[in-house]
């Protein structure tokens, strides 16, 4: 695995990376939480470009410019709404990470920052989401990715602690295997 994973507590709109990932809604026209914060920080040109994309299906991803953000690009992905775990939520969430990483790879980006997709208003259990995120990121990096840095940007100490614990648990299980 060439790239490395950093887990931080902070504001995704301030990350100096090639691309930040937006946990968007299907319309891609801004909203609450991370989505609203990214749209506010990027400025009105982001919304104007998003209007040209005709939305985005759940689990898919699309890229735009970063405008007023420190990041050059925003990769918008639509996470699943948690409906108890029996509606393909895990696979749809995994697809968010896969498709976002694939877009970054195709564009030749070296660094990408993710929020905790679907764990806010969409209600995905954070412990479960953290395991899925880390599994997909590690899988992608291990497959010979050119991405050098993946940052998981956690909103608040609780989110940070959950992601750190998931990372340590995965790291221990992979070193024992």
Backbone as ProteinMPNN parsed JSONL, in Angstrom:
{"seq_chain_A": "XXXXXXXXXXXXXXXXXXXXXXXXXXXXXXXXXXXXXXXXXXXXXXXXXXXXXXXXXXXXXXXXXXXXXXXXXXXXXXXXXXXXXXXXXXXXXXXXXXXXXXXXXXXXXXXXXXXXXXXXXXXXXXXXXXXXXXXXXXXXXXXXXXXXXXXXXXXXXXXXXXXXXXXXXXXXXXXXX", "coords_chain_A": {"N_chain_A": [[0.86, -1.171, 0.0], [0.783, 2.054, -1.034], [-0.174, 4.708, -0.574], [-1.196, 6.742, 2.265], [-3.33, 6.862, 5.17], [-4.934, 9.377, 6.936], [-6.501, 10.349, 9.921], [-8.432, 12.87, 11.1], [-9.746, 15.436, 13.279], [-11.84, 17.962, 12.318], [-12.515, 20.642, 9.978], [-13.779, 20.068, 6.9], [-13.87, 21.851, 4.792], [-11.604, 23.327, 4.945], [-9.439, 21.888, 4.206], [-6.315, 21.326, 2.709], [-6.031, 19.814, 0.121], [-6.021, 17.879, -2.952], [-8.643, 17.206, -3.688], [-11.807, 17.501, -2.083], [-14.381, 15.536, -0.639], [-17.819, 15.728, -1.032], [-20.587, 15.06, 0.894], [-23.299, 14.744, -0.547], [-26.722, 15.563, -1.578], [-29.187, 13.99, -3.741], [-29.86, 15.941, -5.65], [-27.684, 17.631, -5.849], [-27.539, 20.317, -5.229], [-26.821, 21.712, -2.965], [-27.396, 21.821, 0.601], [-27.994, 20.776, 3.933], [-25.701, 20.344, 6.722], [-22.518, 18.909, 5.947], [-22.681, 19.267, 3.174], [-24.0, 21.791, 2.839], [-22.1, 23.41, 4.134], [-19.844, 23.114, 2.479], [-20.819, 24.173, 0.057], [-21.3, 26.843, 0.892], [-18.692, 27.675, 1.564], [-17.325, 27.34, -0.862], [-18.554, 29.083, -2.61], [-20.788, 30.831, -4.96], [-20.276, 29.904, -7.579], [-19.866, 27.184, -7.467], [-22.43, 26.091, -7.023], [-23.587, 26.919, -9.429], [-22.129, 25.358, -11.295], [-22.852, 22.801, -10.382], [-25.546, 22.767, -11.051], [-25.45, 22.099, -13.721], [-25.01, 19.398, -13.805], [-27.114, 17.617, -13.603], [-27.97, 16.235, -11.283], [-27.305, 13.324, -9.154], [-27.131, 9.843, -8.792], [-27.7, 7.765, -5.871], [-24.84, 6.469, -4.314], [-23.204, 6.929, -6.476], [-20.786, 9.232, -8.014], [-19.675, 12.561, -8.771], [-17.621, 15.132, -10.242], [-16.544, 18.493, -9.572], [-15.235, 21.857, -9.919], [-13.301, 23.435, -7.274], [-13.462, 26.066, -6.597], [-13.741, 28.654, -4.331], [-12.554, 27.199, -2.33], [-9.742, 25.701, -0.522], [-9.112, 23.29, -1.711], [-8.676, 21.939, -4.991], [-10.692, 20.608, -6.324], [-14.08, 19.371, -5.954], [-15.526, 16.402, -5.097], [-18.561, 15.076, -5.505], [-20.703, 12.976, -3.794], [-23.404, 10.739, -3.244], [-24.679, 9.514, -0.43], [-26.334, 6.661, 1.094], [-29.588, 6.76, 2.636], [-30.119, 5.653, 5.874], [-32.0, 2.828, 6.447], [-32.445, 0.802, 8.254], [-30.705, -1.206, 7.468], [-31.336, -3.247, 5.715], [-31.646, -2.589, 3.08], [-29.686, -2.526, 1.109], [-27.841, -0.679, 2.015], [-25.152, -0.811, 2.996], [-23.614, -1.601, 0.74], [-24.218, 0.485, -1.047], [-23.074, 2.645, 0.342], [-20.383, 1.825, 0.374], [-19.94, 1.998, -2.375], [-19.968, 4.781, -2.695], [-17.467, 5.551, -1.647], [-15.738, 3.987, -3.282], [-16.369, 4.975, -5.91], [-15.758, 7.703, -5.642], [-12.992, 7.593, -5.063], [-12.132, 6.384, -7.434], [-12.715, 8.391, -9.339], [-10.898, 10.352, -8.446], [-8.528, 8.997, -8.951], [-8.582, 8.667, -11.782], [-8.394, 11.327, -12.522], [-5.837, 11.842, -11.744], [-5.24, 12.736, -9.196], [-3.556, 13.365, -6.114], [-4.178, 13.626, -3.444], [-6.918, 13.351, -1.192], [-9.824, 14.21, 0.649], [-12.239, 12.958, 2.859], [-15.516, 13.28, 4.275], [-17.503, 11.872, 6.95], [-19.507, 9.985, 5.402], [-23.019, 9.877, 5.064], [-23.582, 9.687, 7.808], [-24.728, 11.72, 9.223], [-27.599, 13.506, 9.021], [-28.685, 11.509, 7.438], [-28.502, 9.227, 8.934], [-26.908, 6.841, 9.07], [-25.355, 4.305, 10.954], [-22.518, 5.3, 12.742], [-20.233, 3.742, 13.551], [-20.395, 1.485, 11.928], [-20.357, 2.712, 9.397], [-17.777, 3.826, 9.464], [-16.135, 1.539, 9.423], [-16.783, 0.523, 6.879], [-15.94, 2.66, 5.234], [-13.137, 2.753, 5.794], [-12.378, 0.17, 5.007], [-12.882, 0.223, 2.226], [-11.198, 2.334, 1.409], [-8.653, 1.37, 2.189], [-8.55, -0.943, 0.609], [-8.571, 0.193, -1.95], [-6.153, 1.688, -1.932], [-4.32, -0.38, -1.564], [-4.443, -1.676, -3.972], [-2.638, -0.624, -5.712], [-2.811, 2.128, -6.076], [-2.329, 5.535, -7.218], [-2.823, 7.53, -5.51], [-1.681, 9.422, -2.853], [-2.353, 10.349, -0.323], [-5.034, 9.979, 1.89], [-7.473, 11.57, 3.641], [-9.489, 11.316, 6.426], [-11.893, 13.298, 7.533], [-13.158, 14.156, 10.456], [-16.088, 15.264, 12.051], [-16.158, 16.578, 14.993], [-15.272, 15.275, 18.268], [-16.326, 12.76, 19.046], [-16.867, 11.459, 16.582], [-14.26, 11.385, 15.582], [-13.011, 9.69, 17.517], [-14.426, 7.294, 17.076], [-13.711, 6.663, 14.406], [-10.926, 6.431, 14.677], [-10.795, 4.209, 16.422], [-11.943, 2.224, 14.78], [-10.047, 2.141, 12.745], [-7.75, 1.308, 14.146], [-8.625, -1.228, 14.988], [-8.923, -2.528, 12.531], [-6.318, -2.404, 11.612], [-5.008, -3.985, 13.498], [-6.27, -6.474, 13.035], [-5.443, -6.984, 10.412], [-2.689, -7.223, 10.725], [-2.546, -9.463, 12.262], [-3.437, -11.395, 10.576]], "CA_chain_A": [[0.0, 0.0, 0.0], [1.66, 3.214, -1.156], [-0.773, 5.879, 0.06], [-1.476, 6.601, 3.691], [-4.614, 7.361, 5.658], [-4.896, 10.216, 8.127], [-7.811, 10.616, 10.524], [-8.322, 14.116, 11.858], [-10.985, 16.108, 13.66], [-11.714, 19.293, 11.751], [-13.445, 21.224, 9.011], [-13.381, 19.593, 5.577], [-13.75, 22.966, 3.85], [-10.289, 23.966, 5.127], [-8.378, 20.924, 3.894], [-5.46, 21.644, 1.559], [-5.856, 18.571, -0.622], [-6.447, 18.042, -4.343], [-10.105, 17.153, -3.745], [-12.594, 17.107, -0.918], [-15.607, 14.837, -1.008], [-19.043, 16.31, -0.496], [-21.707, 14.152, 1.156], [-24.35, 15.539, -1.186], [-28.025, 14.938, -1.822], [-29.319, 13.605, -5.147], [-29.981, 17.111, -6.53], [-26.374, 18.292, -5.88], [-27.749, 21.766, -5.198], [-26.592, 22.212, -1.611], [-28.319, 21.316, 1.617], [-27.51, 20.997, 5.286], [-24.492, 19.625, 7.129], [-21.293, 19.033, 5.15], [-23.072, 19.776, 1.857], [-24.212, 23.226, 2.958], [-20.832, 24.055, 4.497], [-18.997, 23.131, 1.287], [-21.391, 25.152, -0.879], [-21.058, 28.189, 1.415], [-17.262, 27.989, 1.496], [-16.868, 27.367, -2.255], [-19.138, 30.235, -3.279], [-21.903, 30.583, -5.881], [-19.878, 29.221, -8.825], [-20.051, 25.744, -7.26], [-23.839, 25.81, -7.283], [-23.817, 27.085, -10.87], [-21.621, 24.163, -11.986], [-23.667, 21.652, -9.968], [-26.81, 22.817, -11.808], [-25.227, 21.513, -15.05], [-24.7, 17.965, -13.672], [-28.353, 16.819, -13.603], [-28.075, 15.388, -10.099], [-26.407, 12.187, -8.995], [-27.772, 8.731, -8.092], [-27.091, 7.279, -4.631], [-23.689, 5.583, -4.512], [-22.377, 7.428, -7.577], [-20.014, 10.427, -7.69], [-19.375, 13.499, -9.861], [-16.591, 16.092, -9.833], [-16.624, 19.892, -9.98], [-14.15, 22.681, -9.408], [-13.374, 23.764, -5.854], [-13.739, 27.499, -6.506], [-13.098, 29.391, -3.236], [-11.996, 26.26, -1.35], [-8.322, 25.39, -0.725], [-9.046, 22.118, -2.594], [-8.915, 22.252, -6.407], [-11.907, 19.942, -6.792], [-15.045, 18.771, -5.037], [-16.157, 15.184, -5.613], [-19.879, 14.977, -4.86], [-21.24, 11.621, -3.775], [-24.684, 10.68, -2.531], [-24.753, 8.35, 0.435], [-27.678, 6.125, 1.334], [-30.325, 7.026, 3.865], [-30.205, 4.424, 6.673], [-33.37, 2.329, 6.615], [-32.398, -0.416, 9.045], [-29.634, -2.089, 7.026], [-31.819, -4.299, 4.818], [-31.958, -1.983, 1.788], [-28.437, -2.383, 0.365], [-27.156, 0.521, 2.477], [-23.708, -1.023, 3.089], [-23.043, -1.603, -0.614], [-24.337, 1.844, -1.587], [-22.056, 3.471, 1.001], [-19.085, 1.395, -0.176], [-19.849, 2.558, -3.725], [-19.608, 6.197, -2.572], [-16.016, 5.629, -1.486], [-15.118, 3.438, -4.501], [-16.535, 5.871, -7.049], [-15.002, 8.931, -5.377], [-11.567, 7.269, -5.241], [-11.892, 6.14, -8.857], [-12.659, 9.703, -10.007], [-9.619, 10.962, -8.067], [-7.492, 8.234, -9.659], [-8.665, 9.012, -13.204], [-7.936, 12.718, -12.65], [-4.436, 11.927, -11.343], [-5.127, 13.465, -7.934], [-2.664, 12.718, -5.142], [-4.708, 13.692, -2.078], [-8.374, 13.458, -1.138], [-10.363, 14.221, 2.011], [-13.617, 12.495, 2.973], [-16.262, 13.389, 5.531], [-18.147, 10.601, 7.296], [-20.669, 10.001, 4.51], [-24.315, 9.322, 5.485], [-23.729, 9.504, 9.26], [-25.434, 12.863, 9.807], [-29.059, 13.443, 8.912], [-29.077, 10.251, 6.777], [-28.675, 8.264, 10.02], [-26.123, 5.607, 8.996], [-24.587, 4.143, 12.204], [-21.158, 5.755, 12.477], [-19.243, 2.663, 13.674], [-20.536, 0.665, 10.72], [-19.899, 3.538, 8.281], [-16.319, 3.969, 9.565], [-15.533, 0.275, 8.955], [-16.964, 0.456, 5.424], [-15.057, 3.673, 4.641], [-11.739, 2.341, 5.911], [-12.187, -1.023, 4.184], [-12.82, 0.624, 0.818], [-10.002, 3.15, 1.197], [-7.487, 0.481, 2.252], [-8.608, -1.806, -0.575], [-8.175, 0.997, -3.104], [-4.728, 1.996, -1.836], [-3.561, -1.63, -1.702], [-4.526, -2.136, -5.365], [-1.653, 0.075, -6.517], [-3.291, 3.484, -6.329], [-1.376, 6.647, -7.265], [-3.204, 8.472, -4.457], [-0.667, 9.39, -1.8], [-2.904, 10.676, 0.989], [-6.473, 10.025, 2.092], [-7.757, 12.139, 4.956], [-10.859, 11.207, 6.923], [-12.107, 14.492, 8.337], [-14.255, 13.866, 11.382], [-16.729, 16.432, 12.648], [-16.336, 16.371, 16.428], [-14.426, 14.296, 18.954], [-16.953, 11.435, 19.008], [-16.616, 10.897, 15.254], [-12.823, 11.103, 15.526], [-12.738, 8.509, 18.338], [-15.004, 6.115, 16.4], [-12.887, 6.341, 13.236], [-9.634, 5.956, 15.18], [-10.988, 2.849, 16.942], [-12.152, 1.335, 13.628], [-8.761, 2.024, 12.06], [-6.879, 0.466, 14.981], [-9.162, -2.607, 14.944], [-8.599, -3.086, 11.209], [-4.871, -2.526, 11.553], [-4.655, -5.155, 14.304], [-6.732, -7.713, 12.383], [-4.642, -7.248, 9.211], [-1.355, -7.653, 11.129], [-2.675, -10.805, 12.824], [-3.756, -12.314, 9.472]], "C_chain_A": [[0.906, 1.235, 0.0], [1.104, 4.434, -0.441], [-0.987, 5.654, 1.544], [-2.786, 7.293, 4.045], [-4.375, 8.175, 6.921], [-6.321, 10.395, 8.618], [-7.642, 11.845, 11.407], [-9.712, 14.581, 12.28], [-10.851, 17.519, 13.11], [-12.815, 19.639, 10.768], [-12.984, 20.84, 7.61], [-13.185, 20.738, 4.592], [-12.391, 23.66, 3.944], [-9.129, 23.053, 4.74], [-7.641, 21.302, 2.617], [-5.074, 20.332, 0.868], [-6.301, 18.821, -2.068], [-7.967, 18.059, -4.463], [-10.678, 16.856, -2.373], [-13.856, 16.435, -1.434], [-16.776, 15.493, -0.285], [-20.069, 15.209, -0.314], [-22.963, 14.898, 0.719], [-25.7, 14.827, -1.154], [-28.157, 14.689, -3.326], [-29.37, 14.792, -6.111], [-28.638, 17.811, -6.76], [-26.466, 19.815, -5.772], [-27.578, 22.374, -3.808], [-27.651, 21.682, -0.666], [-27.78, 21.662, 2.977], [-26.174, 20.318, 5.514], [-23.275, 19.951, 6.277], [-21.603, 19.692, 3.801], [-23.242, 21.292, 1.887], [-22.929, 23.976, 3.258], [-19.91, 24.163, 3.284], [-19.52, 24.159, 0.279], [-21.142, 26.589, -0.407], [-19.596, 28.59, 1.248], [-16.772, 28.121, 0.052], [-17.392, 28.589, -3.011], [-20.138, 29.844, -4.358], [-21.53, 29.869, -7.182], [-20.016, 27.702, -8.691], [-21.495, 25.353, -7.56], [-24.139, 25.913, -8.776], [-23.315, 25.866, -11.642], [-22.463, 22.939, -11.641], [-24.99, 21.603, -10.733], [-26.673, 22.154, -13.182], [-25.068, 19.989, -15.006], [-25.924, 17.052, -13.661], [-28.427, 15.822, -12.459], [-27.109, 14.224, -10.109], [-27.146, 11.076, -8.249], [-27.019, 8.336, -6.81], [-25.983, 6.273, -4.957], [-22.757, 6.031, -5.628], [-21.637, 8.685, -7.133], [-19.775, 11.25, -8.954], [-18.412, 14.544, -9.337], [-16.879, 17.486, -10.386], [-15.353, 20.596, -9.529], [-14.349, 22.969, -7.924], [-13.647, 25.231, -5.58], [-13.031, 28.15, -5.327], [-12.521, 28.496, -2.135], [-10.491, 26.117, -1.548], [-8.136, 24.175, -1.658], [-9.38, 22.535, -4.022], [-10.261, 21.738, -6.889], [-12.803, 19.545, -5.63], [-15.608, 17.546, -5.754], [-17.434, 15.005, -4.816], [-20.336, 13.53, -4.934], [-22.482, 11.605, -2.889], [-24.75, 9.387, -1.743], [-26.187, 7.894, 0.631], [-28.286, 6.643, 2.634], [-30.446, 5.684, 4.592], [-31.665, 4.048, 6.867], [-33.348, 0.962, 7.304], [-31.345, -1.421, 8.616], [-30.053, -3.168, 6.043], [-32.145, -3.781, 3.419], [-30.685, -1.635, 1.022], [-27.609, -1.168, 0.803], [-25.636, 0.349, 2.516], [-23.048, -0.936, 1.716], [-23.115, -0.214, -1.244], [-23.301, 2.771, -0.961], [-20.665, 3.108, 0.488], [-18.884, 1.972, -1.572], [-19.492, 4.043, -3.7], [-18.094, 6.358, -2.486], [-15.306, 5.129, -2.741], [-15.171, 4.436, -5.648], [-15.791, 7.188, -6.861], [-13.507, 8.696, -5.582], [-11.234, 7.028, -6.712], [-11.827, 7.442, -9.644], [-11.324, 10.382, -9.708], [-8.472, 10.3, -8.832], [-7.435, 8.632, -11.136], [-8.129, 10.428, -13.442], [-6.468, 12.893, -12.259], [-4.216, 12.692, -10.052], [-4.292, 12.662, -6.938], [-3.214, 12.72, -3.728], [-6.206, 13.975, -2.122], [-8.82, 13.414, 0.322], [-11.843, 13.856, 1.973], [-14.233, 12.939, 4.294], [-16.771, 11.989, 5.883], [-19.503, 10.569, 6.577], [-21.856, 9.256, 5.13], [-24.535, 9.224, 6.986], [-24.399, 10.683, 9.951], [-26.929, 12.632, 9.723], [-29.543, 12.147, 8.245], [-29.075, 9.062, 7.733], [-27.899, 6.964, 9.957], [-25.316, 5.477, 10.291], [-23.092, 4.399, 11.965], [-20.117, 4.645, 12.575], [-19.235, 1.808, 12.407], [-20.003, 1.429, 9.506], [-18.372, 3.68, 8.285], [-15.621, 2.709, 9.06], [-15.629, 0.171, 7.429], [-16.009, 1.43, 4.734], [-13.612, 3.204, 4.647], [-11.436, 1.097, 5.081], [-12.009, -0.637, 2.721], [-11.565, 1.437, 0.512], [-8.757, 2.268, 1.206], [-7.424, -0.429, 1.031], [-8.112, -1.044, -1.804], [-6.666, 1.283, -3.08], [-3.867, 0.753, -2.057], [-3.525, -2.132, -3.143], [-3.575, -1.367, -6.286], [-2.066, 1.481, -6.917], [-2.142, 4.486, -6.405], [-1.709, 7.699, -6.206], [-2.235, 8.31, -3.286], [-1.233, 9.622, -0.407], [-4.421, 10.692, 0.933], [-6.694, 10.509, 3.519], [-9.227, 11.906, 5.275], [-11.042, 12.357, 7.901], [-13.36, 14.29, 9.18], [-14.781, 15.159, 11.998], [-17.021, 16.109, 14.111], [-15.499, 15.224, 16.971], [-15.008, 12.887, 18.907], [-16.68, 10.739, 17.673], [-15.143, 10.514, 15.101], [-12.497, 9.817, 16.289], [-13.245, 7.232, 17.664], [-14.139, 5.705, 15.21], [-11.507, 5.84, 13.645], [-9.744, 4.507, 15.666], [-11.175, 1.856, 15.795], [-10.841, 1.101, 12.894], [-7.812, 1.112, 12.83], [-7.331, -0.989, 14.94], [-8.828, -3.264, 13.607], [-7.116, -3.331, 11.08], [-4.414, -3.753, 12.326], [-5.067, -6.444, 13.606], [-5.915, -8.014, 11.141], [-3.225, -7.7, 9.59], [-1.377, -9.038, 11.754], [-2.893, -11.857, 11.732], [-2.536, -12.671, 8.739]], "O_chain_A": [[1.698, 1.433, 0.922], [1.853, 5.134, 0.241], [-0.964, 4.521, 2.024], [-3.274, 8.17, 3.332], [-3.705, 7.727, 7.852], [-7.241, 10.574, 7.82], [-6.829, 11.863, 12.331], [-10.721, 14.17, 11.706], [-9.869, 18.205, 13.394], [-13.88, 19.023, 10.735], [-11.905, 21.25, 7.181], [-12.408, 20.606, 3.646], [-12.068, 24.497, 3.101], [-7.966, 23.411, 4.928], [-8.254, 21.562, 1.581], [-3.961, 19.826, 1.012], [-6.89, 19.86, -2.367], [-8.522, 18.831, -5.245], [-10.123, 16.073, -1.603], [-14.334, 16.733, -2.528], [-16.716, 15.772, 0.912], [-20.389, 14.497, -1.265], [-23.601, 15.59, 1.512], [-25.808, 13.665, -0.762], [-27.313, 15.141, -4.1], [-28.967, 14.663, -7.267], [-28.471, 18.51, -7.76], [-25.546, 20.519, -6.19], [-28.134, 23.434, -3.517], [-28.679, 21.158, -1.095], [-27.177, 22.719, 3.163], [-25.584, 19.774, 4.581], [-23.03, 21.107, 5.931], [-20.868, 20.571, 3.35], [-22.682, 21.996, 1.046], [-22.689, 25.05, 2.708], [-19.266, 25.193, 3.086], [-18.741, 24.927, -0.286], [-20.811, 27.456, -1.216], [-19.297, 29.712, 0.838], [-15.891, 28.935, -0.225], [-16.747, 29.071, -3.942], [-20.317, 28.659, -4.641], [-22.401, 29.283, -7.824], [-20.256, 27.01, -9.681], [-21.742, 24.384, -8.278], [-24.865, 25.083, -9.323], [-23.998, 25.388, -12.548], [-22.757, 22.126, -12.517], [-25.497, 20.521, -11.03], [-27.666, 21.698, -13.749], [-24.997, 19.35, -16.056], [-25.777, 15.83, -13.704], [-28.891, 14.696, -12.639], [-26.215, 14.142, -10.95], [-27.727, 11.325, -7.193], [-25.814, 8.564, -6.707], [-26.165, 5.359, -5.761], [-21.626, 5.553, -5.712], [-21.828, 9.157, -6.012], [-19.684, 10.71, -10.056], [-18.378, 14.82, -8.138], [-17.381, 17.645, -11.499], [-14.508, 20.013, -8.848], [-15.438, 22.769, -7.386], [-14.019, 25.603, -4.467], [-11.801, 28.195, -5.324], [-12.05, 28.999, -1.115], [-9.998, 26.387, -2.643], [-7.104, 24.059, -2.318], [-10.252, 23.375, -4.244], [-10.897, 22.346, -7.75], [-12.359, 19.403, -4.491], [-16.102, 17.644, -6.877], [-17.398, 14.806, -3.602], [-20.354, 12.93, -6.009], [-22.588, 12.357, -1.92], [-24.863, 8.302, -2.312], [-27.133, 8.639, 0.371], [-27.578, 6.923, 3.601], [-30.834, 4.686, 3.984], [-32.464, 4.834, 7.377], [-34.138, 0.078, 6.972], [-31.108, -2.398, 9.326], [-29.208, -3.934, 5.578], [-32.839, -4.451, 2.655], [-30.604, -0.593, 0.37], [-26.771, -0.684, 0.043], [-24.903, 1.254, 2.116], [-22.029, -0.264, 1.559], [-22.168, 0.215, -1.904], [-22.71, 3.597, -1.658], [-19.859, 3.994, 0.2], [-17.778, 2.39, -1.916], [-18.785, 4.518, -4.588], [-17.511, 7.2, -3.169], [-14.371, 5.773, -3.218], [-14.156, 4.716, -6.284], [-15.249, 7.732, -7.823], [-12.831, 9.514, -6.206], [-10.168, 7.427, -7.18], [-10.979, 7.589, -10.524], [-10.689, 10.927, -10.611], [-7.557, 10.977, -9.3], [-6.359, 8.9, -11.671], [-7.482, 10.686, -14.457], [-5.913, 13.979, -12.425], [-3.135, 13.238, -9.827], [-4.326, 11.431, -6.932], [-2.785, 11.923, -2.893], [-6.694, 14.728, -2.965], [-8.261, 12.672, 1.129], [-12.602, 14.379, 1.157], [-13.55, 12.972, 5.318], [-16.485, 11.029, 5.167], [-20.506, 11.066, 7.09], [-21.708, 8.15, 5.65], [-25.577, 8.726, 7.414], [-24.615, 10.639, 11.162], [-27.455, 11.674, 10.289], [-30.682, 11.731, 8.459], [-29.589, 7.998, 7.389], [-28.198, 6.048, 10.723], [-24.656, 6.434, 10.696], [-22.482, 3.783, 11.09], [-19.198, 4.604, 11.758], [-18.173, 1.459, 11.89], [-19.284, 0.864, 8.681], [-17.746, 3.655, 7.226], [-14.622, 2.8, 8.346], [-14.667, -0.222, 6.769], [-15.344, 1.067, 3.764], [-12.937, 3.252, 3.619], [-10.35, 0.982, 4.513], [-11.091, -1.116, 2.055], [-10.94, 1.247, -0.532], [-7.899, 2.397, 0.333], [-6.346, -0.655, 0.482], [-7.331, -1.57, -2.598], [-5.988, 1.133, -4.097], [-2.803, 0.834, -2.671], [-2.66, -2.935, -3.493], [-3.696, -1.451, -7.509], [-1.7, 1.959, -7.991], [-1.114, 4.318, -5.749], [-0.955, 8.655, -6.026], [-2.006, 7.203, -2.798], [-0.669, 9.153, 0.581], [-5.023, 11.321, 0.063], [-6.172, 9.936, 4.475], [-10.105, 12.257, 4.487], [-10.423, 12.387, 8.964], [-14.477, 14.259, 8.663], [-14.012, 16.028, 12.41], [-18.01, 15.447, 14.425], [-15.079, 14.33, 16.237], [-14.265, 11.918, 18.745], [-16.307, 9.566, 17.644], [-14.818, 9.457, 14.56], [-11.789, 8.952, 15.773], [-12.565, 6.207, 17.682], [-13.864, 4.519, 15.029], [-10.975, 4.919, 13.024], [-8.888, 3.678, 15.358], [-10.621, 0.757, 15.836], [-10.557, -0.018, 12.468], [-7.153, 0.252, 12.247], [-6.497, -1.892, 14.865], [-8.483, -4.446, 13.57], [-6.692, -4.337, 10.511], [-3.535, -4.484, 11.87], [-4.3, -7.407, 13.585], [-5.701, -9.184, 10.827], [-2.616, -8.479, 8.856], [-0.354, -9.722, 11.782], [-2.587, -13.035, 11.914], [-2.595, -13.434, 7.775]]}, "name": "protein", "num_of_chains": 1, "seq": "XXXXXXXXXXXXXXXXXXXXXXXXXXXXXXXXXXXXXXXXXXXXXXXXXXXXXXXXXXXXXXXXXXXXXXXXXXXXXXXXXXXXXXXXXXXXXXXXXXXXXXXXXXXXXXXXXXXXXXXXXXXXXXXXXXXXXXXXXXXXXXXXXXXXXXXXXXXXXXXXXXXXXXXXXXXXXXXXX"}
